[in-house]
Coordinates of C-alpha atoms and ligand atoms in Angstrom, one line a residue:
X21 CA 26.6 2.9 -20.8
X22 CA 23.0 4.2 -21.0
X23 CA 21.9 0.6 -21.3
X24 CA 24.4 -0.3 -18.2
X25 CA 22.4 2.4 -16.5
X26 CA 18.8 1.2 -17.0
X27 CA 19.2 -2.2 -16.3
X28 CA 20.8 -1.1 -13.0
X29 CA 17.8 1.4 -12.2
X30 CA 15.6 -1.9 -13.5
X31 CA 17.5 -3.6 -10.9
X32 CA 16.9 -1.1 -7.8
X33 CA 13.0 -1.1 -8.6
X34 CA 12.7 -5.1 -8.7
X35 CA 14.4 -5.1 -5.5
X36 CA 12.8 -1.9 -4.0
X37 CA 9.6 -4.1 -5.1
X38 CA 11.0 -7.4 -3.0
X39 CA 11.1 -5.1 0.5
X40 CA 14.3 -4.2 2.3
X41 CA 15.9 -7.7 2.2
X42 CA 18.6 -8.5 5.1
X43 CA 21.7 -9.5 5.0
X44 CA 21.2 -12.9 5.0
X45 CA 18.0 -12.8 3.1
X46 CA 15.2 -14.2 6.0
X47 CA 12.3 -12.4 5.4
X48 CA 9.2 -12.9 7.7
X49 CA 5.8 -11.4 6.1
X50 CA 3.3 -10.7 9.2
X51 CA -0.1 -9.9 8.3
X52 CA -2.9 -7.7 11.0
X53 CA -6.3 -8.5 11.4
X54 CA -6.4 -4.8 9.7
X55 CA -3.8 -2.5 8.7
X56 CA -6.2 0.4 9.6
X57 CA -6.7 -0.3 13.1
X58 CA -4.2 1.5 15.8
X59 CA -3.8 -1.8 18.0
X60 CA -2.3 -2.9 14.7
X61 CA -0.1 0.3 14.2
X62 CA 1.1 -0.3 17.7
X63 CA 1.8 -3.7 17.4
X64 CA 4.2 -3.2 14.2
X65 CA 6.5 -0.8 15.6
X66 CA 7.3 -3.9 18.1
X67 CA 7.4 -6.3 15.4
X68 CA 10.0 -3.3 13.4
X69 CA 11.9 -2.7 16.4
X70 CA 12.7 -6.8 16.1
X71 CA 13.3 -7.1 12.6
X72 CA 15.8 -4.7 13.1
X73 CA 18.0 -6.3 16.1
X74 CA 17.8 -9.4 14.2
X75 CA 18.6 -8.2 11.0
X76 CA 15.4 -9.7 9.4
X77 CA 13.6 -8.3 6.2
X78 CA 9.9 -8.0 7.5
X79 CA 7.0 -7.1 5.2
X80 CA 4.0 -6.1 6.8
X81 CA 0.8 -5.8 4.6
X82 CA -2.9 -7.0 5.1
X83 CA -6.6 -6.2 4.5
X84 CA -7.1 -2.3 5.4
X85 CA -10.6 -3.3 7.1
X86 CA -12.0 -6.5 8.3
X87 CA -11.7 -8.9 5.0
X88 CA -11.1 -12.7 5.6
X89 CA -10.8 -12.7 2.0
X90 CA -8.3 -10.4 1.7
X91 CA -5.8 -12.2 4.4
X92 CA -6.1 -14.9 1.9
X93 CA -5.1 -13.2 -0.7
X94 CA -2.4 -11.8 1.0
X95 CA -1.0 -15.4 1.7
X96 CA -1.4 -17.0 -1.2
X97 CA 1.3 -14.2 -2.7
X98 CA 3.5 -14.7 0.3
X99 CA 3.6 -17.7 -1.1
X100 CA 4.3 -17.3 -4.4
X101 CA 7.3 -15.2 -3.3
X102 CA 8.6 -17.6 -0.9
X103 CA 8.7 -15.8 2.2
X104 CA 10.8 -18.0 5.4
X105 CA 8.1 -17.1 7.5
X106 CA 4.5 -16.1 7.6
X107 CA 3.0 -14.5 10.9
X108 CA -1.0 -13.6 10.6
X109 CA -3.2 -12.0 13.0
X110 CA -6.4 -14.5 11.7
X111 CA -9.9 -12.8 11.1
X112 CA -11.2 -16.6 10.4
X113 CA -10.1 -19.2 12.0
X114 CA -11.3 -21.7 9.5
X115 CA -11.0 -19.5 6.6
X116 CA -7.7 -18.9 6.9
X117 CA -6.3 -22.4 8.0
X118 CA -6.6 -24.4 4.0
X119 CA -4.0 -21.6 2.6
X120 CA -1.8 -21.7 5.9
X121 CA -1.8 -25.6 5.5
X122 CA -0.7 -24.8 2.1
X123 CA 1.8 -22.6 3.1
X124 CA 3.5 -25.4 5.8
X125 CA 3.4 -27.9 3.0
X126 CA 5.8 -25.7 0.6
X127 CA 8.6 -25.6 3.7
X128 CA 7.2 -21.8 5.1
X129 CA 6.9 -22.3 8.8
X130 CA 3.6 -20.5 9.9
X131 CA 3.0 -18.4 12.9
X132 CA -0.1 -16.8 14.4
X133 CA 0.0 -14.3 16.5
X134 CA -3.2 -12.3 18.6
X135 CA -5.7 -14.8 16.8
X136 CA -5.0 -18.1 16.3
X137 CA -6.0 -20.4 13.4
X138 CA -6.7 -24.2 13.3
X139 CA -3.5 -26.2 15.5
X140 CA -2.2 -27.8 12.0
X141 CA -2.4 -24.8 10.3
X142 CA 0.2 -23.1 12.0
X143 CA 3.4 -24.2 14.1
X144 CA 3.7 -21.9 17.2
X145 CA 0.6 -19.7 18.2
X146 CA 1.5 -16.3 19.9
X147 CA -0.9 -15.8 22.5
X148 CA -1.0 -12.1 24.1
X149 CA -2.5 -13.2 27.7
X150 CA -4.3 -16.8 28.4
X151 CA -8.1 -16.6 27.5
X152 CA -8.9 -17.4 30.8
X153 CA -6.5 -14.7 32.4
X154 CA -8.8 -12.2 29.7
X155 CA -12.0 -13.5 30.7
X156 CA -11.0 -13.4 34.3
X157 CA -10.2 -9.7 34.3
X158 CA -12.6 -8.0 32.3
X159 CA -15.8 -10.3 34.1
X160 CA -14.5 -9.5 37.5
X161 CA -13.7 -6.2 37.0
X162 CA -18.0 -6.1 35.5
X163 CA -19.1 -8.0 39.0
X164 CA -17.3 -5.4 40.6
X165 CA -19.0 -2.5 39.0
X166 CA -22.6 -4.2 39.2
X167 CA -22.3 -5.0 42.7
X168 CA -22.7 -8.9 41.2
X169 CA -25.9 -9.0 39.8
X170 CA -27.2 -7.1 37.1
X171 CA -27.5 -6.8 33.2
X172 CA -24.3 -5.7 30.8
X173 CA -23.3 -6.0 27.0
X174 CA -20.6 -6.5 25.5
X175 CA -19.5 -5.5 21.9
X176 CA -16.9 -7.8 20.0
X177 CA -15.1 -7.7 16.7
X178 CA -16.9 -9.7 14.1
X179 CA -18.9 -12.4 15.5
X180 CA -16.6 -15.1 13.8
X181 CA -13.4 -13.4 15.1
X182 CA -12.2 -16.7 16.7
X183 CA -9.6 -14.7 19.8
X184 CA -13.0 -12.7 20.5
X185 CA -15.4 -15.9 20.7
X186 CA -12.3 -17.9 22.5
X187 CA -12.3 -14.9 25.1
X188 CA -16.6 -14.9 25.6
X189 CA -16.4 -18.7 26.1
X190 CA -14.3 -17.9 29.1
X191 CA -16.3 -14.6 30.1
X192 CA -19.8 -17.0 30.2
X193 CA -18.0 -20.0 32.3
X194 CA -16.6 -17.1 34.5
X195 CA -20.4 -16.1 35.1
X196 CA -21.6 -19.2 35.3
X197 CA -19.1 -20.6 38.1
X198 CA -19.1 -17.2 40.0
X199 CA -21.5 -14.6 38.8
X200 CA -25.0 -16.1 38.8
X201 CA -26.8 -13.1 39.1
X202 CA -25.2 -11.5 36.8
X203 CA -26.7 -11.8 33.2
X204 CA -25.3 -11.3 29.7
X205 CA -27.9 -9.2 27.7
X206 CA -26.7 -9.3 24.3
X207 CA -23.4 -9.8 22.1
X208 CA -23.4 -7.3 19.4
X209 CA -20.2 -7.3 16.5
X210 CA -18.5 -4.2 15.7
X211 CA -15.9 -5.5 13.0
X212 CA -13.3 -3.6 14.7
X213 CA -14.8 -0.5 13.8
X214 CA -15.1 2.5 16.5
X215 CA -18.1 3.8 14.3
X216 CA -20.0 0.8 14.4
X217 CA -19.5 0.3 17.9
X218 CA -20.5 3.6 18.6
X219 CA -23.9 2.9 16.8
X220 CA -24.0 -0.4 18.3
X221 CA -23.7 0.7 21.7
X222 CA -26.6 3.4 20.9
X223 CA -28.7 1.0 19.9
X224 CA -28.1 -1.3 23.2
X225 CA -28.7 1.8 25.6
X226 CA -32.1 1.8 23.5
X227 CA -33.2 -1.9 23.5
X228 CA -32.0 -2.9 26.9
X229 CA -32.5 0.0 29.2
X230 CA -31.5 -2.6 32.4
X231 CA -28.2 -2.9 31.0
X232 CA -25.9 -1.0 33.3
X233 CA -22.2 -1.9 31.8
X234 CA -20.8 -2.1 28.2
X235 CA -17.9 -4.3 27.8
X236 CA -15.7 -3.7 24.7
X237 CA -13.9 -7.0 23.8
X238 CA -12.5 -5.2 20.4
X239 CA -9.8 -2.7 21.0
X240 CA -12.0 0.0 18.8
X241 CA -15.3 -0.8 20.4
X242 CA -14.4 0.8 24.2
X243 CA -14.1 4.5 22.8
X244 CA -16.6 4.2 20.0
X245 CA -18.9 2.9 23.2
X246 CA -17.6 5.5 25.5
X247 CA -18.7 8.1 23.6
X248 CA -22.2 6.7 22.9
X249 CA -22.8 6.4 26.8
X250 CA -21.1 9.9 27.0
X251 CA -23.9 11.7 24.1
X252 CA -26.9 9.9 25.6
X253 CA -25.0 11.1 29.1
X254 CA -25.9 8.2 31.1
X255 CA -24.0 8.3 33.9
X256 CA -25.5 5.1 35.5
X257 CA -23.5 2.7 32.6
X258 CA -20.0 1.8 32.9
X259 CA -17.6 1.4 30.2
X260 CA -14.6 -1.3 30.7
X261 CA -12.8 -3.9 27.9
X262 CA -9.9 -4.4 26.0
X263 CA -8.2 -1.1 24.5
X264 CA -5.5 1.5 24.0
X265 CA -4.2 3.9 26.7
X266 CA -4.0 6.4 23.9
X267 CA -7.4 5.6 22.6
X268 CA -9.5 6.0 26.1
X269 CA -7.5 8.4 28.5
X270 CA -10.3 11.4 28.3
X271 CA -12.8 9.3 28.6
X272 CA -11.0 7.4 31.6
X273 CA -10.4 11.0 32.9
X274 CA -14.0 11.9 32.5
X275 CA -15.7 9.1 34.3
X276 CA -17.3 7.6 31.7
X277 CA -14.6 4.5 31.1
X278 CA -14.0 3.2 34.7
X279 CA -11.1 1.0 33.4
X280 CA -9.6 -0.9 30.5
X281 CA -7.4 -4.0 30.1
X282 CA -4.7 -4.4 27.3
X283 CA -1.1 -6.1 27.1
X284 CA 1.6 -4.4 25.9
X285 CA 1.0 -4.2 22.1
X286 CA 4.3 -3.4 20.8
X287 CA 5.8 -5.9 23.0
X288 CA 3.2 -8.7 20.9
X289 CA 5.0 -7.5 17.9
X290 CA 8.3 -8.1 19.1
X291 CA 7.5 -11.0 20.4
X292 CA 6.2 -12.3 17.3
X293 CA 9.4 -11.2 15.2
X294 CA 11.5 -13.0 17.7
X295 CA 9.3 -16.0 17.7
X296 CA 9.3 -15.9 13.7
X297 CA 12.9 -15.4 13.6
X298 CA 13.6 -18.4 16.2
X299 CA 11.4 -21.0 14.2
X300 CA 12.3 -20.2 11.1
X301 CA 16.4 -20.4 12.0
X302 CA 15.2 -23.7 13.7
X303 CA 13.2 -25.7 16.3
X304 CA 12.6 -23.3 18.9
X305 CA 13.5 -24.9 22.2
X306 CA 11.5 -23.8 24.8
X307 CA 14.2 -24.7 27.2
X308 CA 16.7 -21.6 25.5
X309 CA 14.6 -19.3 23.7
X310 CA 14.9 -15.7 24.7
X311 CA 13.3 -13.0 23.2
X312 CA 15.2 -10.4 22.8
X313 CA 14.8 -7.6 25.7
X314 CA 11.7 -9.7 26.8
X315 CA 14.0 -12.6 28.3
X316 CA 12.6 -16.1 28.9
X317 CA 8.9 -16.1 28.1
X318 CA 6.3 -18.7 28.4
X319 CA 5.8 -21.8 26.1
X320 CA 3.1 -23.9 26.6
X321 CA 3.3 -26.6 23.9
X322 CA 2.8 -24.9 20.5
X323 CA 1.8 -21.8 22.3
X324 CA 4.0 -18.8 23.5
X325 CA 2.4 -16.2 25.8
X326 CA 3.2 -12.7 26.3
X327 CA 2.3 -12.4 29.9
X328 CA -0.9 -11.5 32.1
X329 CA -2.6 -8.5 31.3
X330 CA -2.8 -5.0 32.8
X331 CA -5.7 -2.6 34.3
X332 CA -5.4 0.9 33.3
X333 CA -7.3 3.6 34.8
X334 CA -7.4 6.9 36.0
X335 CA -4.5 5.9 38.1
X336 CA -1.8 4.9 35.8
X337 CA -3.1 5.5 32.1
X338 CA -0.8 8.9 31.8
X339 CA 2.2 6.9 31.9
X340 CA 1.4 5.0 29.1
X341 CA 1.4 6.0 25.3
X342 CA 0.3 3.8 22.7
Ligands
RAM407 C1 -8.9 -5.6 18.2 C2 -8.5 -6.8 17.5 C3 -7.5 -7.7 18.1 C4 -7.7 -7.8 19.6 C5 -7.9 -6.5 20.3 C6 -8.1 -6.5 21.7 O1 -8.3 -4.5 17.8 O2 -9.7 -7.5 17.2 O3 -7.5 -9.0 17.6 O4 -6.7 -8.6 20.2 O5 -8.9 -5.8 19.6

């Protein structure tokens, strides 16, 4: 009986070890950039929310700070377990893409989500907002600000982050075709980090006294710039980017962020479950997929898009909390 009793507790721990599995056993591992960041906290209570509906075993896990490495890591034992799906958030684009392959070869079907990876390392890409609808935004939004000519900054994640780079090509051809007068000082990397943005943004209010606008393109880098601008209190540069309500509102409500652009991040992670979930129980039609509560969405090719993204400010960004 004792025995009996052991193997079953032996039994509970190997499974407790596996993750909650689902009724029918589909289990999609999605992976962040970094587990420490709160765009990525936001987006998995989306991606939960899914899993649930669906009835699909989800594992989330990742690097806890910036780590290409790490994500691979984090694959290769996906892997090994033979997950149905893999969905990753991709530091490096390259980096990432040999172990994906390997993944796709082995019958997982491969989804990236926020960051893409290489085309044939992955099967469906799920985009949050088109690069150029990004770029679009946040450099018009800058023009505004600057009266059209002028210097500004902007602060990335790392400076291989391949979502970030996709989102400056746009940002330059925006300036180029529209904005000739006004001029991109510098492009410093932040690694997703509020701290190192905060430093970052110290050290441009230093070196480049023309600039007059700092333009966070990593969802950390807009408050950790914020309140640089806010202890060297120079009220004549502007904070915008890409960010969390939650993150920014006193410094929205203080003057020292004029605005910020985001999507809805747990709506990303649902979107990706559902995505997941579709491909992995069979092609995804574009014709019929639904997502969920989100409806119909976009599908461009291999590519499914959230929607266009949204312009908080002092207006609006109390009605939003995440
Ligand atoms: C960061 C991450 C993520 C990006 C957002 C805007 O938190 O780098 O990839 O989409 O910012």
């Amino acid at each position: 009986m004792k025995r009996l009793a052991a193997m079953v507790a032996l039994a509970t721990v190997a499974l407790a070890g596996c993750g909650r599995k689902s009724q029918d056993g589909f289990t999609v591992a999605m992976m962040p950039k970094n587990k420490g960041n709160p765009y990525f906290v936001s987006c998995r209570k989306g991606a939960e929310e899914a899993a649930k509906e669906l009835g699909v075993s989800l594992l989330w896990d990742g690097p806890t700070e910036t780590d290409p490495a790490k994500q691979n890591e984090v694959v290769e034992t996906w892997i090994t377990r033979g997950v149905d799906v893999i969905a990753a958030s991709v530091e490096n684009r390259d980096g990432l893409a040999t172990v994906l392959r390997k993944a796709r070869a082995k019958g997982i079907k491969v989804v990236t989500w926020d960051a893409d990876t290489a085309a044939d390392a992955r099967d469906v890409f799920v985009n949050q907002a088109t690069p150029e609808g990004i770029a679009q935004t946040l450099t018009d939004r800058a023009a505004s600000l600057l009266g059209g000519k002028g210097e500004f900054a902007i602060i990335t994640a790392s400076l291989t982050a391949a979502n970030q780079n996709e989102w400056i090509k746009h940002i330059k051809a925006r300036l180029a075709g529209k904005y000739p007068e006004l001029t991109l000082a510098t492009i410093r990397p932040s690694d997703d980090k509020q701290d190192q943005a905060f430093t970052e943004a110290q050290n441009i209010l230093k070196v480049y006294p023309n600039v007059k606008l700092i333009m966070g393109i990593s969802s950390p880098a807009v408050p950790g710039a914020a309140e640089a601008v806010k202890q060297a209190d120079r009220r004549d540069v502007k904070v915008i980017g890409l960010a969390l309500p939650n993150a920014c509102k006193p410094y929205i409500h203080d003057g020292w962020i004029d605005s910020i652009v985001l999507w809805n991040t747990g709506d990303l992670g649902y979107l990706t479950v559902q995505v997941a979930h579709a491909l992995g129980k069979g092609p995804l039609d574009p014709a019929t997929f639904k997502a969920g509560r989100l409806g119909p969405v976009q599908v461009d090719g291999s590519q499914v898009v959230l929607g266009a993204p949204f312009v908080f400010d002092k207006g609006n960004v109390d009605q939003f909390d995440f």
